[in-house]
PDB file of C-alpha atoms in Angstrom:
ATOM      1  CA  UNK U   1     -24.984  -3.777  -1.172  1.00 39.00           C
ATOM      2  CA  UNK U   2     -22.270  -2.868  -3.712  1.00 45.00           C
ATOM      3  CA  UNK U   3     -18.805  -4.416  -3.079  1.00 47.00           C
ATOM      4  CA  UNK U   4     -17.165  -1.020  -2.458  1.00 66.00           C
ATOM      5  CA  UNK U   5     -19.886  -0.202   0.061  1.00 73.00           C
ATOM      6  CA  UNK U   6     -19.445  -3.611   1.686  1.00 78.00           C
ATOM      7  CA  UNK U   7     -15.731  -3.038   2.294  1.00 75.00           C
ATOM      8  CA  UNK U   8     -16.397   0.405   3.759  1.00 75.00           C
ATOM      9  CA  UNK U   9     -19.121  -1.043   5.988  1.00 79.00           C
ATOM     10  CA  UNK U  10     -16.808  -3.792   7.273  1.00 80.00           C
ATOM     11  CA  UNK U  11     -14.277  -1.213   8.435  1.00 75.00           C
ATOM     12  CA  UNK U  12     -16.949   1.121   9.790  1.00 73.00           C
ATOM     13  CA  UNK U  13     -18.261  -1.693  11.990  1.00 80.00           C
ATOM     14  CA  UNK U  14     -14.766  -2.718  13.072  1.00 77.00           C
ATOM     15  CA  UNK U  15     -14.081   0.876  14.067  1.00 73.00           C
ATOM     16  CA  UNK U  16     -17.330   1.116  16.041  1.00 76.00           C
ATOM     17  CA  UNK U  17     -16.785  -2.236  17.722  1.00 75.00           C
ATOM     18  CA  UNK U  18     -13.253  -1.466  18.873  1.00 70.00           C
ATOM     19  CA  UNK U  19     -13.337   2.337  19.198  1.00 66.00           C
ATOM     20  CA  UNK U  20     -12.133   2.275  22.796  1.00 65.00           C
ATOM     21  CA  UNK U  21      -9.045   0.311  21.807  1.00 66.00           C
ATOM     22  CA  UNK U  22      -7.739   2.784  19.228  1.00 72.00           C
ATOM     23  CA  UNK U  23      -4.395   4.128  20.521  1.00 78.00           C
ATOM     24  CA  UNK U  24      -3.661   7.820  20.000  1.00 85.00           C
ATOM     25  CA  UNK U  25       0.105   8.148  20.449  1.00 88.00           C
ATOM     26  CA  UNK U  26       1.993  11.400  20.199  1.00 89.00           C
ATOM     27  CA  UNK U  27       4.812  11.672  17.666  1.00 90.00           C
ATOM     28  CA  UNK U  28       7.359  11.382  20.474  1.00 90.00           C
ATOM     29  CA  UNK U  29       5.735   8.083  21.454  1.00 91.00           C
ATOM     30  CA  UNK U  30       5.525   6.609  17.964  1.00 92.00           C
ATOM     31  CA  UNK U  31       8.728   7.776  16.271  1.00 90.00           C
ATOM     32  CA  UNK U  32      10.768   4.965  17.877  1.00 91.00           C
ATOM     33  CA  UNK U  33       8.111   2.317  17.244  1.00 92.00           C
ATOM     34  CA  UNK U  34       9.725  -0.731  15.523  1.00 90.00           C
ATOM     35  CA  UNK U  35       7.219  -0.505  12.667  1.00 90.00           C
ATOM     36  CA  UNK U  36       8.141   3.153  12.054  1.00 93.00           C
ATOM     37  CA  UNK U  37      11.867   2.365  12.115  1.00 92.00           C
ATOM     38  CA  UNK U  38      11.344  -0.527   9.689  1.00 91.00           C
ATOM     39  CA  UNK U  39       9.336   1.756   7.386  1.00 92.00           C
ATOM     40  CA  UNK U  40      12.151   4.342   7.455  1.00 94.00           C
ATOM     41  CA  UNK U  41      14.655   1.682   6.380  1.00 91.00           C
ATOM     42  CA  UNK U  42      12.484   0.064   3.699  1.00 91.00           C
ATOM     43  CA  UNK U  43      10.898   3.152   2.137  1.00 93.00           C
ATOM     44  CA  UNK U  44      13.626   5.741   2.635  1.00 92.00           C
ATOM     45  CA  UNK U  45      15.579   4.800  -0.535  1.00 93.00           C
ATOM     46  CA  UNK U  46      12.366   4.871  -2.609  1.00 95.00           C
ATOM     47  CA  UNK U  47      11.073   8.292  -1.536  1.00 97.00           C
ATOM     48  CA  UNK U  48      11.736  11.545  -3.442  1.00 97.00           C
ATOM     49  CA  UNK U  49      15.000  13.340  -2.721  1.00 96.00           C
ATOM     50  CA  UNK U  50      13.204  16.672  -2.244  1.00 97.00           C
ATOM     51  CA  UNK U  51      11.891  16.862   1.335  1.00 97.00           C
ATOM     52  CA  UNK U  52       9.134  19.267   0.208  1.00 97.00           C
ATOM     53  CA  UNK U  53       7.665  16.706  -2.218  1.00 98.00           C
ATOM     54  CA  UNK U  54       3.909  16.145  -1.965  1.00 98.00           C
ATOM     55  CA  UNK U  55       3.399  12.635  -0.555  1.00 98.00           C
ATOM     56  CA  UNK U  56       0.062  10.829  -0.106  1.00 98.00           C
ATOM     57  CA  UNK U  57      -0.580   7.677   1.937  1.00 98.00           C
ATOM     58  CA  UNK U  58      -3.910   6.084   0.996  1.00 96.00           C
ATOM     59  CA  UNK U  59      -5.230   3.922   3.808  1.00 92.00           C
ATOM     60  CA  UNK U  60      -2.803   5.350   6.360  1.00 92.00           C
ATOM     61  CA  UNK U  61      -4.137   3.240   9.249  1.00 87.00           C
ATOM     62  CA  UNK U  62      -2.032   3.784  12.361  1.00 88.00           C
ATOM     63  CA  UNK U  63       0.112   6.368  10.559  1.00 93.00           C
ATOM     64  CA  UNK U  64       3.431   4.447  10.544  1.00 93.00           C
ATOM     65  CA  UNK U  65       4.336   5.603   7.036  1.00 96.00           C
ATOM     66  CA  UNK U  66       3.494   9.244   7.811  1.00 97.00           C
ATOM     67  CA  UNK U  67       5.519   9.065  11.025  1.00 96.00           C
ATOM     68  CA  UNK U  68       8.439   7.583   9.092  1.00 96.00           C
ATOM     69  CA  UNK U  69       8.243  10.437   6.562  1.00 97.00           C
ATOM     70  CA  UNK U  70       8.287  12.996   9.384  1.00 97.00           C
ATOM     71  CA  UNK U  71      11.308  11.254  10.860  1.00 96.00           C
ATOM     72  CA  UNK U  72      13.019  11.499   7.452  1.00 96.00           C
ATOM     73  CA  UNK U  73      12.314  15.233   7.255  1.00 96.00           C
ATOM     74  CA  UNK U  74       9.367  15.410   4.814  1.00 97.00           C
ATOM     75  CA  UNK U  75       7.032  18.346   5.358  1.00 96.00           C
ATOM     76  CA  UNK U  76       4.221  18.067   2.772  1.00 97.00           C
ATOM     77  CA  UNK U  77       2.337  14.921   3.752  1.00 98.00           C
ATOM     78  CA  UNK U  78      -1.256  13.783   3.252  1.00 97.00           C
ATOM     79  CA  UNK U  79      -3.177  10.772   4.483  1.00 96.00           C
ATOM     80  CA  UNK U  80      -6.506   9.493   3.159  1.00 95.00           C
ATOM     81  CA  UNK U  81      -8.728   6.957   4.888  1.00 90.00           C
ATOM     82  CA  UNK U  82     -12.305   5.857   5.454  1.00 84.00           C
ATOM     83  CA  UNK U  83     -13.592   7.067   8.828  1.00 79.00           C
ATOM     84  CA  UNK U  84     -10.728   9.166  10.186  1.00 82.00           C
ATOM     85  CA  UNK U  85     -12.443  10.246  13.405  1.00 79.00           C
ATOM     86  CA  UNK U  86     -10.236   7.915  15.461  1.00 79.00           C
ATOM     87  CA  UNK U  87      -7.076   8.950  13.580  1.00 84.00           C
ATOM     88  CA  UNK U  88      -7.332  12.742  13.730  1.00 87.00           C
ATOM     89  CA  UNK U  89      -4.446  12.836  16.232  1.00 90.00           C
ATOM     90  CA  UNK U  90      -2.053  11.959  13.378  1.00 92.00           C
ATOM     91  CA  UNK U  91      -2.375  15.519  12.018  1.00 92.00           C
ATOM     92  CA  UNK U  92      -1.118  16.825  15.367  1.00 91.00           C
ATOM     93  CA  UNK U  93       2.220  15.024  15.111  1.00 94.00           C
ATOM     94  CA  UNK U  94       3.629  18.063  13.329  1.00 91.00           C
ATOM     95  CA  UNK U  95       1.324  20.995  12.746  1.00 89.00           C
ATOM     96  CA  UNK U  96       1.235  22.128   9.121  1.00 91.00           C
ATOM     97  CA  UNK U  97       3.049  19.055   7.786  1.00 95.00           C
ATOM     98  CA  UNK U  98       0.185  16.534   7.630  1.00 96.00           C
ATOM     99  CA  UNK U  99      -3.231  16.957   5.996  1.00 95.00           C
ATOM    100  CA  UNK U 100      -5.824  14.232   6.523  1.00 95.00           C
ATOM    101  CA  UNK U 101      -8.627  13.472   4.052  1.00 94.00           C
ATOM    102  CA  UNK U 102     -11.822  11.507   4.601  1.00 91.00           C
ATOM    103  CA  UNK U 103     -12.594   9.130   1.722  1.00 88.00           C
ATOM    104  CA  UNK U 104     -16.343   9.607   1.439  1.00 82.00           C
ATOM    105  CA  UNK U 105     -17.263   6.961  -1.151  1.00 77.00           C
ATOM    106  CA  UNK U 106     -14.270   5.336  -2.850  1.00 85.00           C
ATOM    107  CA  UNK U 107     -10.610   5.984  -3.593  1.00 91.00           C
ATOM    108  CA  UNK U 108     -11.166   6.853  -7.251  1.00 91.00           C
ATOM    109  CA  UNK U 109     -13.750   9.518  -6.430  1.00 90.00           C
ATOM    110  CA  UNK U 110     -11.388  11.036  -3.856  1.00 93.00           C
ATOM    111  CA  UNK U 111      -8.424  11.094  -6.255  1.00 95.00           C
ATOM    112  CA  UNK U 112     -10.532  12.627  -9.027  1.00 92.00           C
ATOM    113  CA  UNK U 113     -10.404  15.914  -7.072  1.00 93.00           C
ATOM    114  CA  UNK U 114      -6.580  15.921  -6.902  1.00 95.00           C
ATOM    115  CA  UNK U 115      -5.220  15.748 -10.480  1.00 95.00           C
ATOM    116  CA  UNK U 116      -1.425  16.018 -10.827  1.00 96.00           C
ATOM    117  CA  UNK U 117      -1.069  16.938  -7.156  1.00 97.00           C
ATOM    118  CA  UNK U 118       1.331  14.338  -5.722  1.00 98.00           C
ATOM    119  CA  UNK U 119       4.970  13.429  -6.280  1.00 98.00           C
ATOM    120  CA  UNK U 120       4.614  10.104  -4.455  1.00 98.00           C
ATOM    121  CA  UNK U 121       1.587   7.958  -3.569  1.00 98.00           C
ATOM    122  CA  UNK U 122       1.679   4.802  -1.497  1.00 98.00           C
ATOM    123  CA  UNK U 123      -1.014   2.193  -0.872  1.00 97.00           C
ATOM    124  CA  UNK U 124       0.100  -0.521   1.531  1.00 95.00           C
ATOM    125  CA  UNK U 125      -2.294  -3.479   1.732  1.00 94.00           C
ATOM    126  CA  UNK U 126      -5.108  -1.502   0.149  1.00 94.00           C
ATOM    127  CA  UNK U 127      -5.379  -2.591  -3.486  1.00 95.00           C
ATOM    128  CA  UNK U 128      -6.511  -6.114  -2.529  1.00 95.00           C
ATOM    129  CA  UNK U 129      -9.628  -4.500  -0.994  1.00 92.00           C
ATOM    130  CA  UNK U 130     -10.713  -3.112  -4.391  1.00 92.00           C
ATOM    131  CA  UNK U 131     -13.205  -5.154  -6.474  1.00 90.00           C
ATOM    132  CA  UNK U 132     -11.832  -6.388  -9.783  1.00 92.00           C
ATOM    133  CA  UNK U 133     -14.283  -4.324 -11.821  1.00 89.00           C
ATOM    134  CA  UNK U 134     -12.933  -1.129 -10.190  1.00 90.00           C
ATOM    135  CA  UNK U 135      -9.224  -1.803 -10.692  1.00 94.00           C
ATOM    136  CA  UNK U 136      -8.929   0.152 -13.953  1.00 94.00           C
ATOM    137  CA  UNK U 137     -10.854   3.052 -12.369  1.00 92.00           C
ATOM    138  CA  UNK U 138      -8.475   3.120  -9.398  1.00 94.00           C
ATOM    139  CA  UNK U 139      -5.328   2.552 -11.480  1.00 96.00           C
ATOM    140  CA  UNK U 140      -6.216   5.413 -13.825  1.00 96.00           C
ATOM    141  CA  UNK U 141      -7.108   7.640 -10.870  1.00 96.00           C
ATOM    142  CA  UNK U 142      -3.729   6.985  -9.249  1.00 97.00           C
ATOM    143  CA  UNK U 143      -1.959   7.795 -12.529  1.00 97.00           C
ATOM    144  CA  UNK U 144      -3.873  11.066 -12.932  1.00 96.00           C
ATOM    145  CA  UNK U 145      -3.291  12.128  -9.299  1.00 97.00           C
ATOM    146  CA  UNK U 146       0.495  11.883  -9.707  1.00 98.00           C
ATOM    147  CA  UNK U 147       2.515  14.694 -11.173  1.00 97.00           C
ATOM    148  CA  UNK U 148       4.333  13.736 -14.402  1.00 96.00           C
ATOM    149  CA  UNK U 149       7.287  11.648 -13.287  1.00 96.00           C
ATOM    150  CA  UNK U 150       5.682  10.948  -9.901  1.00 98.00           C
ATOM    151  CA  UNK U 151       6.012   7.542  -8.290  1.00 98.00           C
ATOM    152  CA  UNK U 152       3.474   5.005  -7.018  1.00 98.00           C
ATOM    153  CA  UNK U 153       4.356   2.377  -4.415  1.00 98.00           C
ATOM    154  CA  UNK U 154       2.082  -0.628  -3.797  1.00 98.00           C
ATOM    155  CA  UNK U 155       2.292  -3.419  -1.236  1.00 96.00           C
ATOM    156  CA  UNK U 156      -0.115  -6.342  -1.260  1.00 96.00           C
ATOM    157  CA  UNK U 157      -0.262 -10.024  -0.270  1.00 94.00           C
ATOM    158  CA  UNK U 158       1.460 -12.283  -2.796  1.00 92.00           C
ATOM    159  CA  UNK U 159      -0.756 -15.020  -4.218  1.00 90.00           C
ATOM    160  CA  UNK U 160       2.375 -16.908  -5.302  1.00 87.00           C
ATOM    161  CA  UNK U 161       3.680 -16.901  -1.753  1.00 84.00           C
ATOM    162  CA  UNK U 162       3.546 -19.857   0.651  1.00 85.00           C
ATOM    163  CA  UNK U 163       0.366 -18.708   2.459  1.00 85.00           C
ATOM    164  CA  UNK U 164      -1.789 -17.434  -0.401  1.00 85.00           C
ATOM    165  CA  UNK U 165      -5.175 -18.669   0.867  1.00 88.00           C
ATOM    166  CA  UNK U 166      -4.562 -17.338   4.362  1.00 89.00           C
ATOM    167  CA  UNK U 167      -3.388 -13.983   2.955  1.00 88.00           C
ATOM    168  CA  UNK U 168      -6.450 -13.651   0.720  1.00 90.00           C
ATOM    169  CA  UNK U 169      -9.147 -14.790   3.121  1.00 89.00           C
ATOM    170  CA  UNK U 170      -7.756 -13.424   6.402  1.00 89.00           C
ATOM    171  CA  UNK U 171     -10.325 -10.595   6.356  1.00 87.00           C
ATOM    172  CA  UNK U 172     -13.878 -10.152   5.080  1.00 87.00           C
ATOM    173  CA  UNK U 173     -12.777  -7.058   3.173  1.00 86.00           C
ATOM    174  CA  UNK U 174     -10.304  -8.635   0.728  1.00 91.00           C
ATOM    175  CA  UNK U 175     -11.776  -8.626  -2.788  1.00 91.00           C
ATOM    176  CA  UNK U 176      -8.975  -9.728  -5.139  1.00 94.00           C
ATOM    177  CA  UNK U 177      -5.554 -11.336  -5.067  1.00 94.00           C
ATOM    178  CA  UNK U 178      -2.362 -10.353  -6.893  1.00 95.00           C
ATOM    179  CA  UNK U 179       0.772 -12.041  -8.134  1.00 92.00           C
ATOM    180  CA  UNK U 180       3.622 -10.338  -9.927  1.00 92.00           C
ATOM    181  CA  UNK U 181       2.180 -10.783 -13.413  1.00 92.00           C
ATOM    182  CA  UNK U 182      -1.330  -9.399 -12.938  1.00 94.00           C
ATOM    183  CA  UNK U 183      -0.175  -6.464 -10.800  1.00 96.00           C
ATOM    184  CA  UNK U 184       2.473  -5.560 -13.365  1.00 96.00           C
ATOM    185  CA  UNK U 185      -0.119  -5.866 -16.134  1.00 96.00           C
ATOM    186  CA  UNK U 186      -2.566  -3.588 -14.306  1.00 97.00           C
ATOM    187  CA  UNK U 187       0.036  -0.861 -13.883  1.00 97.00           C
ATOM    188  CA  UNK U 188       1.226  -1.230 -17.467  1.00 96.00           C
ATOM    189  CA  UNK U 189      -2.208  -0.868 -19.071  1.00 95.00           C
ATOM    190  CA  UNK U 190      -2.935   2.132 -16.838  1.00 95.00           C
ATOM    191  CA  UNK U 191       0.075   3.878 -18.401  1.00 95.00           C
ATOM    192  CA  UNK U 192       2.787   3.456 -15.758  1.00 97.00           C
ATOM    193  CA  UNK U 193       6.446   3.122 -16.745  1.00 97.00           C
ATOM    194  CA  UNK U 194       9.550   1.867 -14.949  1.00 97.00           C
ATOM    195  CA  UNK U 195       7.617  -0.850 -13.076  1.00 97.00           C
ATOM    196  CA  UNK U 196       9.908  -2.498 -10.539  1.00 96.00           C
ATOM    197  CA  UNK U 197       9.701  -5.196  -7.874  1.00 95.00           C
ATOM    198  CA  UNK U 198      11.372  -4.656  -4.514  1.00 94.00           C
ATOM    199  CA  UNK U 199      12.242  -7.055  -1.720  1.00 86.00           C
ATOM    200  CA  UNK U 200      10.802  -5.928   1.607  1.00 76.00           C
ATOM    201  CA  UNK U 201      13.989  -6.783   3.459  1.00 73.00           C
ATOM    202  CA  UNK U 202      14.526  -6.276   7.193  1.00 70.00           C
ATOM    203  CA  UNK U 203      17.755  -4.308   7.709  1.00 70.00           C
ATOM    204  CA  UNK U 204      19.881  -5.336  10.689  1.00 70.00           C
ATOM    205  CA  UNK U 205      17.708  -8.348  11.583  1.00 72.00           C
ATOM    206  CA  UNK U 206      17.701  -9.619  15.148  1.00 75.00           C
ATOM    207  CA  UNK U 207      18.838 -13.137  16.005  1.00 74.00           C
ATOM    208  CA  UNK U 208      15.208 -14.254  16.161  1.00 80.00           C
ATOM    209  CA  UNK U 209      14.490 -12.752  12.741  1.00 71.00           C
ATOM    210  CA  UNK U 210      17.564 -14.462  11.283  1.00 79.00           C
ATOM    211  CA  UNK U 211      16.388 -17.819  12.625  1.00 79.00           C
ATOM    212  CA  UNK U 212      12.906 -17.191  11.218  1.00 74.00           C
ATOM    213  CA  UNK U 213      14.331 -16.358   7.780  1.00 74.00           C
ATOM    214  CA  UNK U 214      16.424 -19.540   7.876  1.00 82.00           C
ATOM    215  CA  UNK U 215      13.390 -21.683   8.740  1.00 79.00           C
ATOM    216  CA  UNK U 216      11.329 -20.058   5.961  1.00 76.00           C
ATOM    217  CA  UNK U 217      14.028 -20.537   3.330  1.00 76.00           C
ATOM    218  CA  UNK U 218      13.104 -24.169   2.344  1.00 80.00           C
ATOM    219  CA  UNK U 219       9.467 -23.205   1.810  1.00 77.00           C
ATOM    220  CA  UNK U 220      10.403 -20.276  -0.417  1.00 76.00           C
ATOM    221  CA  UNK U 221      12.756 -22.452  -2.450  1.00 78.00           C
ATOM    222  CA  UNK U 222      10.011 -25.031  -2.910  1.00 79.00           C
ATOM    223  CA  UNK U 223       7.766 -22.293  -4.313  1.00 76.00           C
ATOM    224  CA  UNK U 224      10.523 -21.189  -6.691  1.00 77.00           C
ATOM    225  CA  UNK U 225      11.050 -24.721  -7.986  1.00 80.00           C
ATOM    226  CA  UNK U 226       7.328 -25.355  -8.366  1.00 77.00           C
ATOM    227  CA  UNK U 227       6.764 -22.170 -10.365  1.00 74.00           C
ATOM    228  CA  UNK U 228       9.902 -22.769 -12.423  1.00 73.00           C
ATOM    229  CA  UNK U 229       8.396 -26.049 -13.668  1.00 74.00           C
ATOM    230  CA  UNK U 230       4.666 -25.371 -13.650  1.00 76.00           C
ATOM    231  CA  UNK U 231       3.981 -21.651 -13.179  1.00 72.00           C
ATOM    232  CA  UNK U 232       4.127 -18.395 -15.118  1.00 76.00           C
ATOM    233  CA  UNK U 233       5.866 -16.250 -12.528  1.00 78.00           C
ATOM    234  CA  UNK U 234       6.832 -12.640 -13.260  1.00 79.00           C
ATOM    235  CA  UNK U 235       9.280 -10.839 -11.018  1.00 78.00           C
ATOM    236  CA  UNK U 236      10.674 -13.786  -9.080  1.00 77.00           C
ATOM    237  CA  UNK U 237       8.729 -12.848  -5.945  1.00 79.00           C
ATOM    238  CA  UNK U 238       7.760 -15.793  -3.726  1.00 79.00           C
ATOM    239  CA  UNK U 239       7.506 -14.240  -0.271  1.00 82.00           C
ATOM    240  CA  UNK U 240       4.261 -13.365   1.489  1.00 85.00           C
ATOM    241  CA  UNK U 241       4.176  -9.812   0.056  1.00 91.00           C
ATOM    242  CA  UNK U 242       4.606  -7.986  -3.224  1.00 94.00           C
ATOM    243  CA  UNK U 243       6.237  -4.557  -3.128  1.00 95.00           C
ATOM    244  CA  UNK U 244       6.263  -2.655  -6.410  1.00 96.00           C
ATOM    245  CA  UNK U 245       6.940   0.867  -7.644  1.00 97.00           C
ATOM    246  CA  UNK U 246       5.929   2.513 -10.921  1.00 98.00           C
ATOM    247  CA  UNK U 247       6.361   5.955 -12.448  1.00 98.00           C
ATOM    248  CA  UNK U 248       3.856   8.164 -14.234  1.00 96.00           C
ATOM    249  CA  UNK U 249       5.269   8.504 -17.722  1.00 88.00           C
ATOM    250  CA  UNK U 250       4.329  10.559 -20.767  1.00 87.00           C
ATOM    251  CA  UNK U 251       1.099   8.752 -21.660  1.00 87.00           C
ATOM    252  CA  UNK U 252      -2.070  10.838 -21.422  1.00 88.00           C
ATOM    253  CA  UNK U 253      -4.305   9.955 -18.445  1.00 87.00           C
ATOM    254  CA  UNK U 254      -7.068   7.442 -19.158  1.00 86.00           C
ATOM    255  CA  UNK U 255      -9.152   8.299 -16.116  1.00 80.00           C
ATOM    256  CA  UNK U 256     -12.868   7.861 -16.812  1.00 75.00           C
ATOM    257  CA  UNK U 257     -16.009   7.117 -14.811  1.00 57.00           C
ATOM    258  CA  UNK U 258     -16.724   4.313 -17.288  1.00 56.00           C
ATOM    259  CA  UNK U 259     -14.827   1.771 -15.181  1.00 55.00           C
ATOM    260  CA  UNK U 260     -16.040   2.922 -11.760  1.00 60.00           C
TER     261      UNK U 260
END
């Protein structure tokens, strides 16, 4: 079985095994969900100013990002996922504002049918599921699917964080691990400009969250010191996640089936 097919099969089986447990909330039920509110705060400043911008969430899962975009007033949203039969209710949150796409084989093949269509694409905890040999294929496909000047946002476990092994091996479907340097390099050689790291901060943290951040602080500082002396860190990111944006610049697309 090919690695891409293996990942898809893992999630197909998970979906079959736990189909009865898939919640199907209405928008009224989910819009005040803490995860949606956190997404509004973290992503809001990074999203396009134009509320009619075409936005795509690849691997939309429970739909938190799409719900956050609706809450912020965006009206031209798309979500793409493997096996969307248990997530079709997401399109009903606001009729005409959300289009859902089934990814039939792989992300690159799906994006190949949508050249220069999106102003903003996000993949949260998706890129680590892509085999290394397909990373150029996917990176080039993302570049081509964005309109000139469009923005890509990626989130992925940080292999320079304090729990790298746990983050990488927590699921059967993880294929590759990223730190700041190799993720930045991937985006750069795929033609992206204005590559930036972002801290996934929690606005208005609760008392419990403040205590948790205080307890984590020594571990993060230890990672900083260790990499200062022995590592080759890029971006100064030592938390459990990487969050990065990049812009499609003037370079011609490199998309090709050669690297599929």
